[in-house]
Coordinates of C-alpha atoms and ligand atoms in Angstrom, one line a residue:
M206 CA 36.2 10.5 1.5
I207 CA 37.9 7.9 3.3
G208 CA 35.3 5.7 4.7
W209 CA 35.0 2.0 5.3
T210 CA 36.3 0.4 2.4
V211 CA 37.3 -3.4 3.0
V212 CA 33.8 -5.7 3.1
N213 CA 35.6 -8.6 5.1
E214 CA 34.4 -11.9 3.6
R215 CA 35.9 -14.2 5.8
S216 CA 33.9 -17.1 6.5
D217 CA 35.4 -17.6 10.2
L218 CA 34.9 -15.5 13.1
A219 CA 38.3 -15.6 15.1
P220 CA 38.1 -14.9 18.8
D221 CA 39.1 -11.5 19.2
P222 CA 38.1 -10.3 22.8
A223 CA 38.8 -6.6 21.9
R224 CA 36.2 -6.8 18.9
D225 CA 33.9 -9.0 20.8
S226 CA 33.6 -6.9 23.7
R227 CA 32.8 -3.5 21.9
M228 CA 29.9 -1.8 23.3
L229 CA 28.2 1.0 21.3
F230 CA 27.7 4.3 23.1
G231 CA 25.5 7.1 22.0
F232 CA 22.2 5.1 21.9
W233 CA 19.2 4.5 24.2
Y234 CA 18.8 1.4 26.1
R235 CA 16.3 -0.3 28.2
A236 CA 17.2 -0.2 31.7
M237 CA 14.4 -2.0 33.6
P238 CA 10.4 -2.6 33.2
S239 CA 8.8 0.6 34.2
G240 CA 6.7 -1.3 37.1
E241 CA 9.9 -2.1 39.0
L242 CA 10.8 1.5 39.5
T243 CA 8.7 2.9 42.2
R244 CA 8.7 6.1 43.9
K245 CA 9.6 4.8 47.3
R246 CA 13.2 3.7 46.8
L247 CA 16.2 4.3 44.6
D248 CA 17.3 1.3 42.2
K249 CA 20.4 0.5 40.5
A250 CA 20.9 -0.6 36.9
L251 CA 24.4 -1.5 35.0
L252 CA 24.1 -0.5 31.4
L253 CA 27.4 -0.8 29.1
E254 CA 29.2 -1.0 32.5
T255 CA 27.9 2.0 33.5
P256 CA 26.4 2.1 37.1
L257 CA 23.4 3.9 37.4
V258 CA 21.0 4.9 40.3
L259 CA 17.1 5.2 39.1
G260 CA 14.2 6.7 40.6
R261 CA 10.9 8.4 40.4
D262 CA 10.5 11.9 41.5
R263 CA 7.5 13.3 43.2
R264 CA 5.5 13.8 40.1
G265 CA 6.3 10.2 38.8
K266 CA 9.0 11.1 36.2
P267 CA 11.9 8.9 36.1
F268 CA 15.5 9.8 36.4
A269 CA 18.8 8.3 36.1
L270 CA 22.2 9.6 37.4
Y271 CA 25.7 7.9 37.9
D272 CA 25.8 5.8 40.6
A273 CA 29.1 7.5 42.2
C274 CA 29.1 10.5 44.2
P275 CA 31.3 13.5 42.5
H276 CA 32.7 14.0 45.7
R277 CA 34.4 10.9 46.8
G278 CA 32.6 8.1 44.6
M279 CA 30.0 6.8 47.3
P280 CA 27.2 5.3 45.2
L281 CA 24.4 7.6 45.4
S282 CA 22.1 4.3 45.5
Y283 CA 22.8 4.5 49.4
G284 CA 21.7 7.8 49.7
R285 CA 18.3 9.3 50.7
F286 CA 15.7 10.6 48.5
D287 CA 13.0 12.9 49.2
G288 CA 11.1 13.2 45.9
T289 CA 13.1 16.2 44.4
E290 CA 16.9 15.7 45.7
V291 CA 19.1 12.6 46.3
E292 CA 21.5 12.9 49.4
C293 CA 24.7 11.3 49.5
S294 CA 25.0 9.0 52.6
Y295 CA 28.5 9.9 53.1
H296 CA 28.9 13.9 53.3
G297 CA 25.4 14.7 52.6
W298 CA 25.9 16.6 49.2
R299 CA 22.5 17.1 47.7
F300 CA 21.5 16.8 44.2
D301 CA 18.7 17.6 42.0
A302 CA 17.3 14.4 40.8
Q303 CA 16.2 15.3 37.1
S304 CA 19.2 17.6 36.4
G305 CA 22.0 16.3 38.5
R306 CA 22.9 19.7 39.9
C307 CA 24.3 20.0 43.1
Q308 CA 21.9 21.9 45.6
A309 CA 23.9 21.7 48.8
I310 CA 27.1 21.0 50.7
P311 CA 26.6 20.8 54.3
S312 CA 30.1 21.4 55.4
L313 CA 30.6 24.7 53.6
T314 CA 30.6 27.8 55.8
S315 CA 28.6 30.9 54.5
D316 CA 31.9 32.6 53.7
Q317 CA 33.3 29.9 51.6
P318 CA 32.6 30.8 47.8
L319 CA 32.6 27.3 46.3
K320 CA 30.0 27.8 43.4
I321 CA 27.9 24.6 44.0
D322 CA 25.7 25.2 41.1
R323 CA 28.6 24.1 38.9
I324 CA 28.8 20.7 40.1
Y325 CA 26.8 18.0 38.8
A326 CA 26.2 14.3 39.5
G327 CA 26.3 12.9 36.1
R328 CA 22.9 12.7 34.6
Y329 CA 21.3 10.4 31.9
A330 CA 18.6 11.2 29.7
C331 CA 15.6 9.1 31.0
Q332 CA 12.2 8.1 29.4
E333 CA 9.6 5.9 29.9
Q334 CA 8.3 3.8 26.6
D335 CA 6.2 0.9 25.9
G336 CA 6.5 -0.2 29.8
Y337 CA 10.3 0.1 29.8
I338 CA 12.8 3.1 31.5
W339 CA 15.1 3.7 29.0
V340 CA 18.4 5.5 29.7
F341 CA 20.7 7.0 26.7
I342 CA 24.2 6.3 27.2
P343 CA 26.3 8.8 25.7
D344 CA 30.0 8.5 24.7
P345 CA 32.4 8.3 27.7
S346 CA 33.5 11.7 28.7
P347 CA 37.4 12.0 28.6
P348 CA 39.3 11.1 31.6
G349 CA 39.4 13.7 34.2
A350 CA 36.6 15.8 32.3
G351 CA 34.4 15.7 35.7
F352 CA 30.9 16.0 35.7
T353 CA 29.1 18.8 33.9
K354 CA 25.7 19.2 32.5
A355 CA 25.0 16.1 30.3
A356 CA 24.2 16.6 26.3
E357 CA 20.9 15.8 25.3
P358 CA 20.3 12.3 23.1
S359 CA 20.5 12.6 19.5
M360 CA 17.6 10.4 18.5
P361 CA 14.2 9.7 20.0
V362 CA 13.5 6.7 22.4
P363 CA 12.9 3.4 20.1
Q364 CA 8.9 2.7 20.0
V365 CA 7.2 -0.6 19.4
P366 CA 5.4 0.3 16.1
T367 CA 1.4 -0.1 16.3
F368 CA -1.1 0.1 13.6
G369 CA -4.2 0.9 15.8
D370 CA -5.2 2.0 19.4
K371 CA -6.8 -1.1 20.7
C372 CA -4.1 -3.3 21.6
K373 CA -2.6 -5.4 24.2
T374 CA 1.2 -5.2 25.6
A375 CA 3.5 -8.0 27.0
H376 CA 6.8 -8.2 28.0
L377 CA 9.3 -10.7 28.9
T378 CA 12.9 -10.4 30.4
A379 CA 16.0 -12.9 30.4
D380 CA 19.3 -12.4 31.5
L381 CA 22.1 -14.0 29.4
P382 CA 25.4 -14.9 30.5
A383 CA 26.9 -14.0 27.1
S384 CA 28.4 -10.7 25.3
V385 CA 25.7 -8.6 23.6
D386 CA 27.5 -9.8 20.4
H387 CA 26.3 -13.8 21.1
G388 CA 23.2 -12.5 22.2
I389 CA 22.4 -10.7 19.1
I390 CA 23.6 -13.3 16.6
G391 CA 21.7 -15.9 18.4
L392 CA 18.5 -13.8 17.9
M393 CA 19.1 -13.5 14.3
D394 CA 20.3 -17.1 13.5
P395 CA 17.8 -19.1 11.5
A396 CA 19.4 -22.3 11.8
H397 CA 18.8 -23.2 15.6
G398 CA 14.9 -23.3 15.2
P399 CA 14.6 -26.9 14.7
F400 CA 16.9 -27.9 17.1
V401 CA 16.3 -25.4 20.1
H402 CA 12.9 -24.8 19.6
Q403 CA 11.5 -28.0 19.2
A404 CA 7.9 -28.5 20.8
W405 CA 4.7 -29.9 19.8
W406 CA 3.1 -26.7 19.5
W407 CA 5.8 -25.1 17.6
R408 CA 7.0 -27.2 14.9
R409 CA 8.8 -30.9 14.7
G410 CA 12.4 -31.3 13.7
S411 CA 11.3 -33.2 10.9
S412 CA 9.6 -30.4 9.1
I413 CA 12.9 -28.9 8.4
H414 CA 12.8 -27.8 4.7
E415 CA 14.6 -25.2 2.5
K416 CA 13.8 -21.6 2.7
Q417 CA 14.6 -18.3 0.7
K418 CA 14.5 -15.0 2.3
N419 CA 14.9 -11.5 0.8
F420 CA 17.2 -9.0 2.4
E421 CA 17.8 -5.3 2.0
P422 CA 19.9 -2.7 3.6
L423 CA 18.6 -0.2 6.3
P424 CA 20.7 2.9 7.4
L425 CA 21.8 1.3 10.7
G426 CA 21.0 -2.4 9.9
F427 CA 18.9 -4.4 7.3
R428 CA 15.5 -5.9 6.8
M429 CA 14.2 -9.4 6.0
S430 CA 11.8 -8.2 3.6
A431 CA 7.9 -8.7 3.8
H432 CA 7.5 -12.4 3.4
T433 CA 4.7 -15.2 4.4
P434 CA 5.9 -16.7 7.7
S435 CA 7.2 -20.1 7.6
A436 CA 4.5 -22.7 7.0
N437 CA 5.8 -24.9 9.6
S438 CA 5.5 -22.3 12.7
A439 CA 2.6 -22.6 15.0
P440 CA 2.1 -18.6 14.8
Y441 CA 1.4 -19.1 11.1
K442 CA -1.0 -22.0 11.9
L443 CA -2.9 -19.8 14.4
L444 CA -2.6 -16.8 12.0
R445 CA -4.5 -18.7 9.2
L446 CA -7.5 -18.8 11.5
Y447 CA -7.5 -14.7 11.0
A448 CA -6.9 -14.3 7.4
D449 CA -6.2 -15.6 4.1
T450 CA -2.8 -17.3 3.9
D451 CA -1.7 -15.0 1.3
S452 CA -2.3 -11.9 3.1
I453 CA -0.2 -12.9 6.1
T454 CA 3.2 -11.1 6.0
T455 CA 6.3 -10.8 8.4
T456 CA 8.9 -8.0 8.1
I457 CA 11.8 -8.2 10.2
D458 CA 14.2 -5.6 10.8
F459 CA 17.8 -5.5 12.8
L460 CA 19.1 -2.0 13.7
L461 CA 22.1 -1.0 15.6
P462 CA 22.8 -0.9 18.5
N463 CA 20.6 -4.2 19.4
Q464 CA 17.2 -3.9 18.0
R465 CA 15.0 -6.4 16.6
Y466 CA 11.5 -5.4 15.1
E467 CA 9.3 -8.0 14.1
I468 CA 5.8 -7.1 12.4
I469 CA 3.1 -9.7 11.6
R470 CA 0.2 -8.4 9.7
A471 CA -3.0 -10.5 8.6
G472 CA -5.6 -8.4 7.4
K473 CA -6.7 -6.1 10.2
Y474 CA -4.9 -8.2 12.7
W475 CA -1.3 -7.2 13.8
F476 CA 1.4 -8.3 16.0
S477 CA 4.5 -6.2 16.6
S478 CA 7.4 -6.6 18.7
L479 CA 10.6 -4.8 19.4
T480 CA 13.3 -7.1 21.2
T481 CA 16.5 -5.7 22.4
V482 CA 19.8 -7.3 23.9
T483 CA 21.2 -4.9 26.3
P484 CA 25.0 -5.3 27.2
I485 CA 25.4 -5.3 31.2
T486 CA 29.1 -5.9 31.0
R487 CA 31.4 -7.4 28.3
D488 CA 30.3 -10.8 29.1
R489 CA 26.8 -10.6 30.2
C490 CA 23.6 -9.1 28.3
R491 CA 19.9 -9.0 29.0
I492 CA 17.3 -9.6 26.4
D493 CA 14.0 -7.8 26.7
V494 CA 11.0 -8.4 24.3
V495 CA 8.0 -6.2 24.3
A496 CA 4.8 -7.0 22.0
K497 CA 1.9 -5.0 21.2
Y498 CA -1.0 -6.9 19.3
N499 CA -4.4 -6.9 18.4
L500 CA -4.7 -10.8 18.1
F501 CA -6.0 -13.2 20.5
R502 CA -8.5 -10.7 22.1
W503 CA -11.3 -13.0 21.5
L504 CA -9.8 -16.1 22.7
P505 CA -10.4 -16.9 26.5
L506 CA -7.1 -16.5 28.0
G507 CA -5.4 -15.8 24.7
S508 CA -3.2 -13.3 26.0
G509 CA -1.9 -15.5 29.0
L510 CA -1.4 -18.4 26.6
L511 CA 0.5 -16.3 24.1
K512 CA 2.7 -15.3 26.9
V513 CA 3.5 -18.7 28.0
F514 CA 4.5 -20.1 24.8
F515 CA 6.6 -16.8 24.3
A516 CA 8.3 -17.3 27.6
K517 CA 9.0 -20.8 26.9
F518 CA 10.5 -19.8 23.7
V519 CA 12.8 -17.2 25.4
E520 CA 13.6 -19.6 27.8
Q521 CA 14.8 -22.2 25.2
D522 CA 17.1 -19.4 23.8
R523 CA 18.5 -18.5 27.4
R524 CA 19.2 -22.0 28.4
T525 CA 21.1 -22.7 25.0
M526 CA 23.5 -19.8 25.5
E527 CA 23.9 -20.5 28.8
R528 CA 25.4 -23.9 27.8
Q529 CA 26.9 -22.0 25.0
S530 CA 28.7 -19.9 27.2
E531 CA 30.7 -23.2 28.8
G532 CA 32.2 -23.5 25.5
L533 CA 32.9 -19.9 24.7
R534 CA 34.8 -19.7 28.0
H535 CA 37.7 -21.4 26.6
D536 CA 38.0 -19.1 23.6
P537 CA 37.4 -21.5 20.9
H538 CA 38.0 -20.9 17.2
L539 CA 34.8 -20.0 15.5
M540 CA 33.3 -19.9 12.3
L541 CA 30.1 -18.3 10.4
I542 CA 28.9 -20.0 7.5
D543 CA 26.9 -18.7 4.2
D544 CA 23.8 -18.3 3.9
A545 CA 22.4 -19.3 7.3
D546 CA 25.3 -17.2 9.3
R547 CA 25.1 -14.3 6.9
P548 CA 22.9 -12.0 8.8
A549 CA 25.4 -12.5 11.7
K550 CA 28.4 -11.4 9.3
W551 CA 26.3 -8.4 8.2
Y552 CA 25.9 -7.4 11.8
F553 CA 29.8 -7.4 12.4
Q554 CA 30.2 -5.5 9.4
I555 CA 27.7 -2.9 10.3
K556 CA 29.0 -2.6 13.4
D557 CA 32.7 -2.3 12.2
A558 CA 31.5 0.3 9.6
Y559 CA 29.6 2.2 12.1
L560 CA 32.4 2.6 14.5
E561 CA 34.9 3.3 11.9
A562 CA 32.8 6.2 10.4
K563 CA 32.3 7.8 13.9
R564 CA 36.0 7.3 14.5
A565 CA 36.7 9.1 11.0
G566 CA 34.0 11.5 11.2
T567 CA 33.0 10.3 7.8
A568 CA 29.6 8.9 6.4
M569 CA 29.1 4.9 7.1
R570 CA 29.7 2.9 4.2
H571 CA 27.2 -0.1 4.4
P572 CA 28.5 -3.6 3.7
M573 CA 25.4 -4.3 1.9
N574 CA 25.1 -2.9 -1.9
G575 CA 21.4 -3.8 -2.4
P576 CA 19.1 -6.4 -1.7
V577 CA 20.3 -10.0 -1.2
R578 CA 18.1 -13.3 -1.6
L579 CA 19.6 -15.9 1.1
K580 CA 18.8 -19.8 1.0
W581 CA 19.1 -22.1 3.9
R582 CA 17.2 -25.2 5.4
S583 CA 15.5 -24.7 8.7
Ligands
FES226 S1 30.9 11.0 48.9 FE1 29.2 11.8 48.5 S2 29.1 13.6 49.7 FE2 31.0 12.9 49.9
FE2_227 FE1 16.0 -18.8 19.3

């Protein structure tokens, strides 16, 4: 079996626009927070440069269609929606919102035999999960294939793991002027913490110290194995109010295409989040964080405070990447160093391996052979 054989150990990341812009099709992506999608109007979203029109039918069930009419390309989002069918604003073709199947072509006379039920507006699998509308973006169909009935997704919608029924949910969204790759490696980079996330409530720059973390491969990613969170972080100090120092553990998983799961457990208390970085276009992405937790339930305003801190944290990342994009615009030569940037290297290697296996129709060769210990100062 020929698979992916060369594990590229180079330490620099030469600018390669083709590589940098590759988006992974065939996965579920977050389109928008559930609360923003109402029954009253059609909404638009752009995911992986795919224009979508989204809405909710009469029963409240969300749907997503390709936002260009199969007749002559008018965006369907300009059309009318009666709760069941979307009507194109140009020549009035009507499509069932859930299946995308054509229901009526007003210009046809009764003796014209066109089989309208073979015509589809591109339809995308669409589901609601943890307060978000998710859309499955399949591989693009070959040019000229037209729209037929869409294939069903090959995997379930990702979920925020929970460890009990009683919990609260919070979410945050930020647009980043960066490619999905820079968004993702910015998220897994341990060395920026002391410089970007300095705040009295988080940690002081002077608290930088050496750390060791164990990593292990996962089928489409890798895990930072369960460990006691950094002693110089504020969440850790807060968590000590809940449980013995030794019983507090954090596990962080990264999975293709764009998912970062973080689970903190402290006795019977837990905090669980799923952060995604969604490609909008080749040079724009969006970060969405959904957290579920049973901590802070007794703290007055606990949740609100948590959200404010969290928002500040994400805003610091957003602002940093905004500035970084000023430099990236000039296509500078870049490098990734060991060990702090090793997770970023794995990300690129896993992505390459995944794409190569898909192209060749073989099993994916994971770039990690087993557990690895990394060291850095942060
Ligand atoms: S472009 Fe939509 S009906 Fe003609
Ligand atoms: Fe950060």
